[in-house]
Amino acid sequence: MSEIIYFDNSATTAVSAAVAQTMYTVMRENFGNPSSVHIKGIEADKILKEARINILKALGERNPIQEQLIFTASGTESDNLAISGVMNYKSFSFTPRIITTDSEHPAVSEPIKFAEARGAEVVRLSTHGGIIDMDELKDALTPNTVLVSIMLANNETGAVYDVANAFRTVKELSPDTLTHCDAVQGFMKIPINVQKLGADLLTVSAHKINGPKGIGALYINHSLAIKKKLSPVILGGGQEHGMRSGTENLPGIAGFSCAVNEKKNSMAERAEKVTKLRNQIINSLPEEIKVNVPRGRYLPNIISITLPKIKSEVMLRYLSQYNICVSSGSACSAKHKNISPSLTAFGLDASAADSTLRISISSDNTSDEAEKFIQILNDGLNRLVRMR
Ligand code: PLP
């Protein structure tokens, strides 16, 4: 059997050796409950607090305070906490409006649909070609807009949206509107500074950066964190400053923090390596394959390609026989048969979207893997398309 070529790093990543070791140590030795007042509890609480400050600093927060980061069980939960937390905080005497984009991950679009079903008005900005329409945003902002939620980088096309500009416009025209950014794909790939981004709330997740699965976090800006103007979704013992009850997943939290440490000083270096691999792949793709390159900024690690006359599912299975792991659309939508809203929002018609593969590489991939992938993809096209 040939070696596995893992080109699905936007779905998830392997836990690094240092992260696994850190987690093992915390599981075996620092097993205390951070809420306990004895020595094991104090020891665990120290690990928890240090991890929080470490992640806040990685988000560019210069004077971090504990209340500004809530650990959750996933990026999905953090997105839900942000959206439902704002929508459920108080009952509105007017119809609240949410502005978002037409290409958010379901972790954002679904809780927004839920709010819509309960009476909120929702405006979805177009992101054609990977660009947010700023005029649409200005027109959509009303005094009733309570939340604007825009992702940093799209999980299917890699498009990096101009969130800083969008949130600056929001704060200029409607200072009381809260801003939320789902930064799951961009975190540790491009520098993030929550202040410069203008995000009141921001979501991150560990398993996309060689950290463990099942641990995410929600950043909350200073004044919101102090005033606690967000309602929790999970109620109970009051952990995480009352914002997310449940005994903390300390091994996950320590693993998350370790993954951040491993990545924080190598962003430019990793981006350079990934860009080289990306160029190698794109330059050797057969002519009939179309690369869906965003018009603005994009993450170099995500390559979206549309195949000629073949459904992505068929090619996915072909590649899988040769131990090549890629995905069609995002991992979350791959098992659901409906057409990806992100791809149609980008400008692909339904048939092109159904023939689109996502290759998501990492700096751990090699040039040899890229070469082998191209060769097998070409063989696949010969057998499945050209010979028909
Ligand atoms: N947001 C984006 C943009 C994602 O790509 C993902 C996962 O793919 C999520 C949110 C959900 O994160 P998690 O898998 O930690 O729930």
Short mmCIF file of C-alpha atoms and ligand atoms in Angstrom, two decimals:
data_model
loop_
_atom_site.label_atom_id
_atom_site.label_comp_id
_atom_site.label_asym_id
_atom_site.label_seq_id
_atom_site.Cartn_x
_atom_site.Cartn_y
_atom_site.Cartn_z
CA MET A 1 0.00 0.00 0.00
CA SER A 2 1.38 3.44 -0.84
CA GLU A 3 1.95 6.12 1.77
CA ILE A 4 -0.94 8.38 2.62
CA ILE A 5 -0.91 11.83 1.04
CA TYR A 6 -2.93 14.02 3.35
CA PHE A 7 -4.19 17.10 1.50
CA ASP A 8 -7.21 17.73 3.75
CA ASN A 9 -5.65 20.00 6.36
CA SER A 10 -8.57 22.42 6.36
CA ALA A 11 -10.83 19.60 7.55
CA THR A 12 -8.47 18.75 10.39
CA THR A 13 -4.78 18.27 11.17
CA ALA A 14 -2.70 15.68 12.99
CA VAL A 15 -1.88 16.48 16.61
CA SER A 16 1.83 17.35 16.85
CA ALA A 17 4.19 15.31 19.05
CA ALA A 18 4.66 18.24 21.47
CA VAL A 19 0.89 18.74 21.77
CA ALA A 20 0.31 15.02 22.43
CA GLN A 21 3.08 14.99 25.05
CA THR A 22 1.67 18.08 26.77
CA MET A 23 -1.79 16.55 26.85
CA TYR A 24 -0.50 13.26 28.19
CA THR A 25 1.32 15.02 31.02
CA VAL A 26 -1.74 17.10 31.91
CA MET A 27 -3.98 14.00 31.84
CA ARG A 28 -1.67 11.96 34.03
CA GLU A 29 -0.21 14.55 36.34
CA ASN A 30 -2.24 17.75 36.32
CA PHE A 31 -5.58 16.00 36.61
CA GLY A 32 -7.06 18.37 39.18
CA ASN A 33 -10.29 20.26 38.63
CA PRO A 34 -9.44 23.95 38.11
CA SER A 35 -12.38 24.88 40.36
CA SER A 36 -11.00 22.93 43.36
CA VAL A 37 -9.27 24.94 46.05
CA HIS A 38 -6.65 22.33 47.01
CA ILE A 39 -3.17 21.94 45.59
CA LYS A 40 -4.22 19.88 42.52
CA GLY A 41 -6.96 22.40 41.73
CA ILE A 42 -4.60 25.35 42.07
CA GLU A 43 -2.09 23.63 39.80
CA ALA A 44 -4.78 22.96 37.17
CA ASP A 45 -6.14 26.51 37.44
CA LYS A 46 -2.65 27.88 36.76
CA ILE A 47 -2.42 25.84 33.53
CA LEU A 48 -5.88 27.05 32.52
CA LYS A 49 -5.07 30.72 33.17
CA GLU A 50 -1.70 30.58 31.43
CA ALA A 51 -3.29 28.98 28.35
CA ARG A 52 -5.94 31.70 28.23
CA ILE A 53 -3.38 34.52 28.33
CA ASN A 54 -1.19 32.75 25.78
CA ILE A 55 -4.03 32.42 23.27
CA LEU A 56 -5.20 36.00 23.90
CA LYS A 57 -1.67 37.25 23.18
CA ALA A 58 -1.60 35.20 19.97
CA LEU A 59 -4.76 37.09 19.00
CA GLY A 60 -2.85 40.35 19.44
CA GLU A 61 -4.44 41.33 22.76
CA ARG A 62 -1.82 43.47 24.48
CA ASN A 63 -3.35 43.64 27.96
CA PRO A 64 -5.26 40.39 28.19
CA ILE A 65 -7.59 39.62 31.05
CA GLN A 66 -8.98 36.20 31.90
CA GLU A 67 -12.61 37.15 31.15
CA GLN A 68 -11.75 37.78 27.50
CA LEU A 69 -11.45 34.15 26.46
CA ILE A 70 -14.04 31.43 26.91
CA PHE A 71 -12.99 27.87 26.23
CA THR A 72 -15.64 25.78 24.49
CA ALA A 73 -15.81 22.30 22.95
CA SER A 74 -15.34 23.47 19.33
CA GLY A 75 -15.30 26.27 16.83
CA THR A 76 -18.94 25.38 16.23
CA GLU A 77 -19.82 25.92 19.88
CA SER A 78 -17.93 29.23 19.96
CA ASP A 79 -19.86 30.46 16.90
CA ASN A 80 -23.14 29.39 18.53
CA LEU A 81 -22.19 31.12 21.78
CA ALA A 82 -21.38 34.34 19.92
CA ILE A 83 -24.59 34.43 17.87
CA SER A 84 -27.09 33.00 20.33
CA GLY A 85 -25.31 34.82 23.17
CA VAL A 86 -25.98 38.19 21.52
CA MET A 87 -29.49 37.31 20.32
CA ASN A 88 -30.64 35.87 23.67
CA TYR A 89 -29.03 38.49 25.90
CA LYS A 90 -32.17 40.60 26.04
CA SER A 91 -35.58 40.74 24.45
CA PHE A 92 -35.66 43.41 21.80
CA SER A 93 -38.42 46.01 21.53
CA PHE A 94 -37.74 46.13 17.78
CA THR A 95 -37.01 43.56 15.08
CA PRO A 96 -33.30 42.84 15.51
CA ARG A 97 -31.21 42.63 12.35
CA ILE A 98 -28.20 40.41 11.75
CA ILE A 99 -25.86 41.04 8.83
CA THR A 100 -23.70 38.18 7.67
CA THR A 101 -22.34 36.81 4.39
CA ASP A 102 -23.73 34.27 1.96
CA SER A 103 -20.73 31.96 2.44
CA GLU A 104 -20.37 31.37 6.17
CA HIS A 105 -19.63 27.95 7.64
CA PRO A 106 -22.79 26.18 8.92
CA ALA A 107 -21.52 26.80 12.47
CA VAL A 108 -22.48 30.45 11.80
CA SER A 109 -25.18 30.20 9.15
CA GLU A 110 -27.28 27.66 11.10
CA PRO A 111 -27.56 29.61 14.40
CA ILE A 112 -28.34 32.68 12.29
CA LYS A 113 -31.12 30.75 10.51
CA PHE A 114 -32.37 29.73 13.95
CA ALA A 115 -32.53 33.38 15.03
CA GLU A 116 -34.27 34.21 11.74
CA ALA A 117 -36.92 31.58 12.41
CA ARG A 118 -37.55 33.35 15.72
CA GLY A 119 -38.17 36.70 14.09
CA ALA A 120 -34.76 38.28 13.45
CA GLU A 121 -34.20 39.97 10.11
CA VAL A 122 -31.13 38.63 8.29
CA VAL A 123 -29.17 40.25 5.48
CA ARG A 124 -26.61 38.07 3.69
CA LEU A 125 -23.93 40.06 1.89
CA SER A 126 -22.65 38.68 -1.36
CA THR A 127 -19.07 37.42 -1.51
CA HIS A 128 -18.78 36.89 -5.26
CA GLY A 129 -15.21 36.07 -6.26
CA GLY A 130 -14.25 36.12 -2.57
CA ILE A 131 -14.90 39.83 -2.05
CA ILE A 132 -17.43 41.31 0.37
CA ASP A 133 -19.62 43.95 -1.18
CA MET A 134 -18.99 46.99 1.06
CA ASP A 135 -21.79 49.03 -0.53
CA GLU A 136 -24.23 46.26 0.30
CA LEU A 137 -22.93 46.36 3.88
CA LYS A 138 -23.42 50.13 4.17
CA ASP A 139 -26.94 49.87 2.75
CA ALA A 140 -27.81 47.00 5.09
CA LEU A 141 -26.75 48.72 8.32
CA THR A 142 -29.73 50.09 10.25
CA PRO A 143 -30.11 51.27 13.88
CA ASN A 144 -31.71 47.87 14.52
CA THR A 145 -28.60 45.93 13.49
CA VAL A 146 -27.47 44.09 16.60
CA LEU A 147 -24.82 41.83 15.11
CA VAL A 148 -22.56 41.61 12.07
CA SER A 149 -20.88 38.22 11.64
CA ILE A 150 -18.25 37.81 8.90
CA MET A 151 -15.72 35.02 8.59
CA LEU A 152 -12.01 35.77 8.22
CA ALA A 153 -11.14 33.12 5.64
CA ASN A 154 -13.50 30.91 3.72
CA ASN A 155 -13.04 27.19 4.35
CA GLU A 156 -13.80 26.16 0.78
CA THR A 157 -12.18 28.79 -1.42
CA GLY A 158 -9.56 30.18 0.98
CA ALA A 159 -10.76 33.74 0.25
CA VAL A 160 -9.69 36.11 3.02
CA TYR A 161 -12.45 38.65 3.50
CA ASP A 162 -11.61 42.26 4.32
CA VAL A 163 -13.08 41.98 7.80
CA ALA A 164 -11.12 44.94 9.22
CA ASN A 165 -12.59 47.28 6.62
CA ALA A 166 -16.09 45.84 7.05
CA PHE A 167 -16.01 46.13 10.85
CA ARG A 168 -14.57 49.67 10.63
CA THR A 169 -17.57 50.63 8.49
CA VAL A 170 -19.91 48.96 11.00
CA LYS A 171 -18.41 50.84 13.97
CA GLU A 172 -18.45 54.19 12.10
CA LEU A 173 -22.05 53.94 10.98
CA SER A 174 -23.51 51.98 13.87
CA PRO A 175 -21.23 52.02 16.97
CA ASP A 176 -23.52 49.86 19.12
CA THR A 177 -23.64 46.97 16.65
CA LEU A 178 -21.56 44.01 17.81
CA THR A 179 -19.11 42.35 15.46
CA HIS A 180 -18.26 38.66 15.32
CA CYS A 181 -15.60 36.98 13.21
CA ASP A 182 -15.26 33.24 12.63
CA ALA A 183 -11.47 33.02 12.36
CA VAL A 184 -11.23 29.21 12.49
CA GLN A 185 -9.45 28.86 9.12
CA GLY A 186 -7.29 31.98 9.34
CA PHE A 187 -5.97 31.55 12.89
CA MET A 188 -2.20 30.94 12.92
CA LYS A 189 -2.08 31.09 9.13
CA ILE A 190 -2.32 34.85 8.82
CA PRO A 191 -1.56 37.34 11.62
CA ILE A 192 -4.64 38.34 13.60
CA ASN A 193 -4.95 41.37 15.80
CA VAL A 194 -8.40 41.53 17.35
CA GLN A 195 -8.19 45.28 17.89
CA LYS A 196 -7.13 46.07 14.33
CA LEU A 197 -9.79 43.68 13.09
CA GLY A 198 -12.42 45.48 15.18
CA ALA A 199 -13.90 42.18 16.35
CA ASP A 200 -15.98 42.21 19.55
CA LEU A 201 -16.21 38.43 19.33
CA LEU A 202 -13.92 36.01 17.51
CA THR A 203 -13.94 32.23 17.14
CA VAL A 204 -10.91 29.91 16.99
CA SER A 205 -10.51 26.12 17.09
CA ALA A 206 -7.50 23.97 18.01
CA HIS A 207 -7.79 21.05 15.59
CA LYS A 208 -7.02 23.15 12.52
CA ILE A 209 -3.57 24.05 13.88
CA ASN A 210 -2.25 20.63 14.95
CA GLY A 211 -4.01 20.91 18.28
CA PRO A 212 -6.59 18.43 19.62
CA LYS A 213 -10.18 18.08 18.46
CA GLY A 214 -13.00 19.09 20.77
CA ILE A 215 -11.54 22.35 22.01
CA GLY A 216 -12.31 25.84 20.76
CA ALA A 217 -12.45 29.33 22.19
CA LEU A 218 -14.42 32.53 21.87
CA TYR A 219 -12.60 35.85 22.27
CA ILE A 220 -14.72 38.56 23.87
CA ASN A 221 -13.62 42.19 23.79
CA HIS A 222 -12.69 43.88 27.04
CA SER A 223 -15.79 45.95 27.72
CA LEU A 224 -18.17 43.20 26.67
CA ALA A 225 -16.31 40.72 28.88
CA ILE A 226 -16.47 43.04 31.91
CA LYS A 227 -20.13 43.98 31.43
CA LYS A 228 -21.02 40.35 30.63
CA LYS A 229 -23.34 41.51 27.84
CA LEU A 230 -23.62 38.05 26.36
CA SER A 231 -25.87 35.29 27.47
CA PRO A 232 -24.39 31.81 28.05
CA VAL A 233 -25.72 28.87 26.07
CA ILE A 234 -24.65 26.17 28.54
CA LEU A 235 -25.74 26.73 32.12
CA GLY A 236 -24.48 24.94 35.20
CA GLY A 237 -21.63 25.40 37.65
CA GLY A 238 -20.59 28.79 36.28
CA GLN A 239 -17.16 27.87 34.90
CA GLU A 240 -15.53 30.10 32.28
CA HIS A 241 -16.70 33.26 34.07
CA GLY A 242 -20.28 32.05 33.94
CA MET A 243 -20.20 32.01 30.14
CA ARG A 244 -19.79 28.26 29.59
CA SER A 245 -20.48 25.84 32.38
CA GLY A 246 -18.88 22.41 32.56
CA THR A 247 -15.57 21.25 33.99
CA GLU A 248 -12.87 22.52 31.65
CA ASN A 249 -11.16 20.14 29.22
CA LEU A 250 -7.74 20.89 30.66
CA PRO A 251 -5.70 18.48 28.49
CA GLY A 252 -7.41 19.98 25.42
CA ILE A 253 -6.80 23.52 26.64
CA ALA A 254 -3.11 22.84 27.37
CA GLY A 255 -2.80 21.11 23.97
CA PHE A 256 -4.42 24.12 22.27
CA SER A 257 -1.99 26.49 23.97
CA CYS A 258 0.98 24.29 23.03
CA ALA A 259 -0.17 24.22 19.37
CA VAL A 260 -0.34 28.02 19.40
CA ASN A 261 3.22 28.19 20.78
CA GLU A 262 4.46 25.89 18.07
CA LYS A 263 2.88 27.99 15.32
CA LYS A 264 3.18 31.57 16.47
CA ASN A 265 6.72 32.29 15.32
CA SER A 266 6.61 30.43 12.03
CA MET A 267 3.67 31.94 10.19
CA ALA A 268 5.68 33.64 7.41
CA GLU A 269 7.99 30.67 6.95
CA ARG A 270 5.06 28.22 6.73
CA ALA A 271 3.17 30.48 4.33
CA GLU A 272 6.23 30.61 2.06
CA LYS A 273 6.57 26.83 2.00
CA VAL A 274 2.87 26.33 1.39
CA THR A 275 2.88 28.95 -1.40
CA LYS A 276 5.69 27.07 -3.17
CA LEU A 277 3.73 23.80 -2.96
CA ARG A 278 0.58 25.57 -4.12
CA ASN A 279 2.39 26.98 -7.16
CA GLN A 280 3.88 23.60 -7.94
CA ILE A 281 0.42 21.99 -7.88
CA ILE A 282 -1.35 24.75 -9.80
CA ASN A 283 1.36 24.97 -12.46
CA SER A 284 1.22 21.23 -13.13
CA LEU A 285 -2.55 20.83 -13.24
CA PRO A 286 -3.96 19.59 -16.55
CA GLU A 287 -5.33 22.44 -18.66
CA GLU A 288 -8.95 21.36 -18.44
CA ILE A 289 -8.98 21.85 -14.66
CA LYS A 290 -10.08 25.29 -13.52
CA VAL A 291 -8.57 26.82 -10.39
CA ASN A 292 -11.02 28.94 -8.40
CA VAL A 293 -8.69 31.71 -7.30
CA PRO A 294 -10.28 34.44 -5.16
CA ARG A 295 -10.06 37.95 -6.62
CA GLY A 296 -8.68 39.44 -3.40
CA ARG A 297 -6.45 37.99 -0.65
CA TYR A 298 -6.52 34.27 0.00
CA LEU A 299 -4.98 31.56 2.14
CA PRO A 300 -2.31 29.79 0.07
CA ASN A 301 -3.05 26.45 1.73
CA ILE A 302 -6.51 26.07 0.16
CA ILE A 303 -6.68 25.23 -3.55
CA SER A 304 -10.16 24.94 -5.00
CA ILE A 305 -10.31 23.21 -8.38
CA THR A 306 -13.20 22.44 -10.71
CA LEU A 307 -12.90 19.22 -12.72
CA PRO A 308 -14.22 18.79 -16.25
CA LYS A 309 -17.30 16.60 -16.74
CA ILE A 310 -16.97 14.58 -13.58
CA LYS A 311 -18.49 14.92 -10.13
CA SER A 312 -15.98 15.63 -7.38
CA GLU A 313 -17.35 12.66 -5.40
CA VAL A 314 -16.23 10.27 -8.15
CA MET A 315 -12.72 11.70 -8.28
CA LEU A 316 -12.58 11.81 -4.49
CA ARG A 317 -13.19 8.07 -4.36
CA TYR A 318 -10.69 7.42 -7.15
CA LEU A 319 -7.98 9.38 -5.31
CA SER A 320 -8.93 7.66 -2.10
CA GLN A 321 -8.00 4.27 -3.61
CA TYR A 322 -4.45 5.63 -3.89
CA ASN A 323 -4.49 6.90 -0.30
CA ILE A 324 -4.85 10.51 -1.33
CA CYS A 325 -7.08 12.49 1.03
CA VAL A 326 -8.75 15.60 -0.36
CA SER A 327 -12.32 16.79 0.00
CA SER A 328 -15.24 18.00 -2.00
CA GLY A 329 -16.30 21.32 -0.55
CA SER A 330 -15.85 21.38 3.21
CA ALA A 331 -15.70 18.29 5.41
CA CYS A 332 -19.01 19.27 6.96
CA SER A 333 -20.84 19.43 3.65
CA ALA A 334 -19.05 16.54 1.95
CA LYS A 335 -21.38 13.96 3.45
CA HIS A 336 -24.47 16.01 2.69
CA LYS A 337 -25.50 15.87 -0.88
CA ASN A 338 -26.59 19.48 -1.31
CA ILE A 339 -24.56 21.95 -3.33
CA SER A 340 -22.14 24.05 -1.32
CA PRO A 341 -23.53 27.56 -0.71
CA SER A 342 -19.94 28.85 -0.38
CA LEU A 343 -19.07 27.77 -3.90
CA THR A 344 -22.24 29.10 -5.47
CA ALA A 345 -21.72 32.36 -3.54
CA PHE A 346 -18.22 32.48 -5.03
CA GLY A 347 -19.78 32.39 -8.49
CA LEU A 348 -19.80 28.73 -9.50
CA ASP A 349 -22.97 27.30 -11.02
CA ALA A 350 -24.48 24.19 -9.41
CA SER A 351 -22.82 21.78 -11.83
CA ALA A 352 -19.35 23.35 -11.42
CA ALA A 353 -19.79 23.37 -7.63
CA ASP A 354 -20.64 19.67 -7.80
CA SER A 355 -17.36 19.04 -9.65
CA THR A 356 -15.17 21.00 -7.26
CA LEU A 357 -12.45 19.55 -5.07
CA ARG A 358 -10.66 21.22 -2.17
CA ILE A 359 -6.98 20.45 -1.80
CA SER A 360 -5.79 21.82 1.52
CA ILE A 361 -2.06 21.54 2.06
CA SER A 362 0.21 22.24 5.01
CA SER A 363 3.88 23.01 5.49
CA ASP A 364 4.32 19.35 6.49
CA ASN A 365 3.48 18.25 2.93
CA THR A 366 6.29 17.74 0.43
CA SER A 367 7.07 18.45 -3.17
CA ASP A 368 7.18 14.69 -3.87
CA GLU A 369 3.65 14.34 -2.53
CA ALA A 370 2.51 17.18 -4.78
CA GLU A 371 4.11 15.48 -7.79
CA LYS A 372 2.52 12.13 -7.00
CA PHE A 373 -0.86 13.75 -6.47
CA ILE A 374 -0.72 15.42 -9.90
CA GLN A 375 0.27 12.15 -11.55
CA ILE A 376 -2.61 10.22 -9.95
CA LEU A 377 -5.10 13.01 -10.65
CA ASN A 378 -4.03 12.93 -14.30
CA ASP A 379 -4.43 9.14 -14.41
CA GLY A 380 -7.86 9.59 -12.88
CA LEU A 381 -8.86 12.09 -15.55
CA ASN A 382 -7.60 9.70 -18.25
CA ARG A 383 -9.63 6.82 -16.91
CA LEU A 384 -12.76 8.61 -15.79
CA VAL A 385 -13.12 11.46 -18.28
CA ARG A 386 -10.84 11.35 -21.31
CA MET A 387 -11.40 7.65 -22.15
CA ARG A 388 -15.18 7.86 -21.91
N1 PLP B 1 -15.82 27.73 11.06
C1 PLP B 1 -15.07 27.39 9.99
C2 PLP B 1 -14.73 28.43 8.98
C3 PLP B 1 -14.61 26.07 9.84
O1 PLP B 1 -13.90 25.75 8.76
C4 PLP B 1 -14.97 25.12 10.82
C5 PLP B 1 -14.56 23.71 10.66
O2 PLP B 1 -14.31 23.24 9.57
C6 PLP B 1 -15.74 25.54 11.91
C7 PLP B 1 -16.14 26.85 12.01
C8 PLP B 1 -16.14 24.56 13.00
O3 PLP B 1 -15.06 24.30 13.85
P1 PLP B 1 -15.07 22.94 14.71
O4 PLP B 1 -14.73 21.83 13.75
O5 PLP B 1 -14.01 23.14 15.75
O6 PLP B 1 -16.42 22.81 15.28
#
